[in-house]
Amino acid sequence: MGALKLKKDVSLEDEINSEIYYEQKYISYLKDYLNGVKPDLSIELIDLNKYIQQSIKKSKRFIGDSEIKVSFSIKGSSKFYSNPYYIEFIFDQIIENGVLFHDDLKKEPFLDIELVVDKDKLMVEYVDNGIGIPDDQINYIFNMYCWLSEKSKGYGIGLTLVKQFVENMAGKIFFNSSAGVGSHIQIQIPNAFAF
């Protein structure tokens, strides 16, 4: 289990270099997706702890002057095999959104991440107490070019690609949210080792 209180503590140069790297990678994902290019779907052993920690670190650029507590736990002793390209992107996007859309008005903003891995699948659950999404907008969350908040940054396609990547791996994604309360995302991804 890990818990980090994120606050912006990186130098301007590190922040710029991180932003350039991240945007180049994101644009590459987008170009491949829009051009129908299938990424390398090689299967590798995934170090879940490493991927989660990297995604949390990358999300610091969205903190601003606030703080948010990000905690995670990994349960299960099975090894998890999947596509690292998809896993990295999914973790980055979901954690980025949890951090970006935290609620500055709440005394203790948080994002809790729980991963449970067994021989058949990885279950990932994200729960936050962020700004949430109004009921009348939830059906649009996975639509391309969708911005549902003035806090939105980027291209409005992150969750579209997350859903597509999860489905490309024969997985499922479930989303629930309430305005002013927060969001809850569950993702199930088959363990390629099981096949």
Short mmCIF file of C-alpha atoms in Angstrom, two decimals:
data_model
loop_
_atom_site.label_atom_id
_atom_site.label_comp_id
_atom_site.label_asym_id
_atom_site.label_seq_id
_atom_site.Cartn_x
_atom_site.Cartn_y
_atom_site.Cartn_z
CA MET A 1 0.00 0.00 0.00
CA GLY A 2 1.20 3.46 -0.75
CA ALA A 3 -0.05 6.90 0.08
CA LEU A 4 1.30 10.13 -1.24
CA LYS A 5 0.25 13.68 -0.60
CA LEU A 6 0.77 15.29 -3.95
CA LYS A 7 1.78 18.87 -4.23
CA LYS A 8 3.63 20.60 -6.95
CA ASP A 9 7.30 20.49 -5.99
CA VAL A 10 9.13 20.15 -9.28
CA SER A 11 11.35 22.72 -10.93
CA LEU A 12 10.08 24.65 -13.93
CA GLU A 13 12.60 22.90 -16.18
CA ASP A 14 11.52 19.45 -14.97
CA GLU A 15 7.89 20.44 -15.41
CA ILE A 16 8.48 21.61 -19.00
CA ASN A 17 10.47 18.49 -19.90
CA SER A 18 7.79 16.27 -18.39
CA GLU A 19 5.05 18.14 -20.25
CA ILE A 20 6.87 17.84 -23.59
CA TYR A 21 7.49 14.11 -23.12
CA TYR A 22 3.91 13.46 -22.03
CA GLU A 23 2.37 15.49 -24.88
CA GLN A 24 4.55 13.78 -27.50
CA LYS A 25 3.51 10.37 -26.20
CA TYR A 26 -0.15 11.39 -26.03
CA ILE A 27 -0.08 12.73 -29.59
CA SER A 28 1.51 9.48 -30.74
CA TYR A 29 -1.35 7.49 -29.12
CA LEU A 30 -3.90 9.80 -30.73
CA LYS A 31 -2.36 9.62 -34.21
CA ASP A 32 -2.23 5.84 -34.07
CA TYR A 33 -5.84 5.65 -32.91
CA LEU A 34 -7.18 8.08 -35.53
CA ASN A 35 -5.21 6.39 -38.32
CA GLY A 36 -6.40 2.95 -37.31
CA VAL A 37 -2.87 1.83 -36.50
CA LYS A 38 -2.85 -1.03 -34.04
CA PRO A 39 -0.15 -0.63 -31.41
CA ASP A 40 2.30 -3.38 -30.67
CA LEU A 41 0.10 -5.75 -28.68
CA SER A 42 2.94 -7.68 -27.17
CA ILE A 43 2.24 -9.21 -23.80
CA GLU A 44 4.63 -8.65 -20.92
CA LEU A 45 4.75 -9.16 -17.20
CA ILE A 46 3.42 -5.90 -15.75
CA ASP A 47 4.98 -4.43 -12.61
CA LEU A 48 1.74 -2.91 -11.28
CA ASN A 49 3.47 -1.05 -8.45
CA LYS A 50 5.89 0.61 -10.89
CA TYR A 51 3.17 1.64 -13.34
CA ILE A 52 0.93 3.10 -10.61
CA GLN A 53 3.81 5.02 -9.02
CA GLN A 54 4.88 6.44 -12.40
CA SER A 55 1.33 7.52 -13.22
CA ILE A 56 0.96 9.23 -9.85
CA LYS A 57 4.26 11.05 -10.35
CA LYS A 58 3.24 12.21 -13.84
CA SER A 59 -0.06 13.55 -12.50
CA LYS A 60 1.72 16.11 -10.29
CA ARG A 61 1.66 18.58 -13.14
CA PHE A 62 -2.09 19.03 -12.62
CA ILE A 63 -1.97 19.87 -8.92
CA GLY A 64 -1.54 23.65 -9.10
CA ASP A 65 -1.33 25.14 -5.60
CA SER A 66 -3.52 22.44 -4.03
CA GLU A 67 -2.84 19.13 -2.37
CA ILE A 68 -4.53 15.80 -2.89
CA LYS A 69 -3.94 12.53 -1.07
CA VAL A 70 -3.43 9.66 -3.50
CA SER A 71 -3.34 6.19 -1.97
CA PHE A 72 -3.10 2.81 -3.61
CA SER A 73 -3.03 -0.83 -2.67
CA ILE A 74 -2.27 -3.97 -4.64
CA LYS A 75 -3.80 -7.23 -3.49
CA GLY A 76 -3.19 -10.72 -4.77
CA SER A 77 -0.04 -12.65 -5.47
CA SER A 78 -0.66 -13.66 -9.08
CA LYS A 79 1.54 -12.24 -11.78
CA PHE A 80 -0.27 -10.02 -14.26
CA TYR A 81 0.48 -10.18 -17.97
CA SER A 82 -0.87 -7.62 -20.40
CA ASN A 83 0.06 -4.99 -22.95
CA PRO A 84 2.28 -2.33 -21.35
CA TYR A 85 1.25 0.30 -23.93
CA TYR A 86 -2.41 0.05 -22.94
CA ILE A 87 -1.82 -0.36 -19.20
CA GLU A 88 0.38 2.73 -18.97
CA PHE A 89 -2.10 4.85 -20.90
CA ILE A 90 -5.11 3.65 -18.86
CA PHE A 91 -3.38 4.27 -15.52
CA ASP A 92 -2.08 7.68 -16.65
CA GLN A 93 -5.47 8.89 -17.84
CA ILE A 94 -7.56 7.71 -14.90
CA ILE A 95 -5.11 9.00 -12.29
CA GLU A 96 -4.63 12.25 -14.20
CA ASN A 97 -8.40 12.82 -14.22
CA GLY A 98 -8.71 12.01 -10.51
CA VAL A 99 -6.01 14.54 -9.69
CA LEU A 100 -7.06 17.20 -12.21
CA PHE A 101 -10.71 17.17 -11.14
CA HIS A 102 -10.13 17.18 -7.39
CA ASP A 103 -12.37 19.53 -5.43
CA ASP A 104 -10.44 22.49 -3.99
CA LEU A 105 -13.36 23.22 -1.66
CA LYS A 106 -13.03 19.90 0.15
CA LYS A 107 -10.87 19.81 3.27
CA GLU A 108 -9.14 16.56 2.33
CA PRO A 109 -9.30 15.77 -1.39
CA PHE A 110 -8.37 12.17 -2.15
CA LEU A 111 -8.00 9.55 -4.85
CA ASP A 112 -7.98 5.93 -3.67
CA ILE A 113 -6.80 3.23 -6.06
CA GLU A 114 -7.17 -0.47 -5.37
CA LEU A 115 -5.81 -3.18 -7.63
CA VAL A 116 -6.72 -6.83 -7.13
CA VAL A 117 -4.96 -9.33 -9.35
CA ASP A 118 -5.63 -13.04 -9.67
CA LYS A 119 -4.83 -15.66 -12.26
CA ASP A 120 -7.81 -14.61 -14.42
CA LYS A 121 -7.97 -10.81 -14.25
CA LEU A 122 -6.92 -7.48 -12.86
CA MET A 123 -9.61 -5.44 -11.12
CA VAL A 124 -8.83 -1.75 -10.75
CA GLU A 125 -11.01 0.53 -8.69
CA TYR A 126 -10.61 4.30 -8.50
CA VAL A 127 -12.62 6.34 -6.00
CA ASP A 128 -12.26 10.08 -5.48
CA ASN A 129 -14.11 12.89 -3.75
CA GLY A 130 -13.57 15.28 -6.64
CA ILE A 131 -15.97 17.62 -8.38
CA GLY A 132 -17.92 14.72 -9.91
CA ILE A 133 -20.10 14.83 -13.00
CA PRO A 134 -23.77 15.83 -13.15
CA ASP A 135 -26.23 13.03 -13.93
CA ASP A 136 -27.24 14.62 -17.24
CA GLN A 137 -23.63 14.49 -18.50
CA ILE A 138 -22.55 10.99 -17.44
CA ASN A 139 -23.64 9.44 -20.76
CA TYR A 140 -21.10 11.65 -22.56
CA ILE A 141 -18.05 10.74 -20.49
CA PHE A 142 -16.58 8.36 -23.08
CA ASN A 143 -17.43 10.54 -26.11
CA MET A 144 -14.59 11.93 -28.17
CA TYR A 145 -13.84 15.67 -27.81
CA CYS A 146 -15.90 15.87 -24.64
CA TRP A 147 -15.04 18.50 -22.03
CA LEU A 148 -17.38 18.44 -19.04
CA SER A 149 -15.69 21.00 -16.79
CA GLU A 150 -13.87 24.30 -16.96
CA LYS A 151 -10.98 22.43 -15.33
CA SER A 152 -10.65 20.29 -18.47
CA LYS A 153 -7.27 20.38 -20.16
CA GLY A 154 -6.14 18.45 -23.15
CA TYR A 155 -7.99 17.16 -26.16
CA GLY A 156 -11.16 15.62 -24.74
CA ILE A 157 -10.28 12.12 -25.90
CA GLY A 158 -8.49 10.54 -22.95
CA LEU A 159 -11.42 8.54 -21.60
CA THR A 160 -12.50 7.66 -25.15
CA LEU A 161 -9.15 5.97 -25.66
CA VAL A 162 -9.21 4.38 -22.20
CA LYS A 163 -12.55 2.72 -23.01
CA GLN A 164 -11.29 1.60 -26.42
CA PHE A 165 -8.05 0.17 -24.99
CA VAL A 166 -9.89 -1.67 -22.20
CA GLU A 167 -12.27 -3.19 -24.75
CA ASN A 168 -9.36 -4.07 -27.07
CA MET A 169 -8.05 -6.24 -24.23
CA ALA A 170 -11.51 -7.88 -23.79
CA GLY A 171 -12.00 -5.90 -20.58
CA LYS A 172 -14.83 -3.87 -19.12
CA ILE A 173 -15.07 -0.38 -17.65
CA PHE A 174 -17.79 0.97 -15.36
CA PHE A 175 -18.21 4.62 -14.40
CA ASN A 176 -20.37 6.26 -11.77
CA SER A 177 -20.27 9.85 -10.56
CA SER A 178 -22.25 12.47 -8.64
CA ALA A 179 -21.70 16.20 -8.94
CA GLY A 180 -20.08 17.55 -5.80
CA VAL A 181 -19.52 14.05 -4.39
CA GLY A 182 -16.92 12.39 -6.63
CA SER A 183 -16.39 9.57 -9.09
CA HIS A 184 -16.01 5.79 -8.99
CA ILE A 185 -14.42 3.85 -11.85
CA GLN A 186 -14.04 0.08 -12.05
CA ILE A 187 -11.95 -1.61 -14.71
CA GLN A 188 -11.62 -5.35 -15.33
CA ILE A 189 -8.81 -6.55 -17.59
CA PRO A 190 -8.20 -10.24 -18.34
CA ASN A 191 -4.85 -11.60 -17.26
CA ALA A 192 -3.17 -12.69 -20.50
CA PHE A 193 -1.34 -15.34 -18.44
CA ALA A 194 -4.69 -17.11 -18.05
CA PHE A 195 -4.91 -17.87 -21.77
#
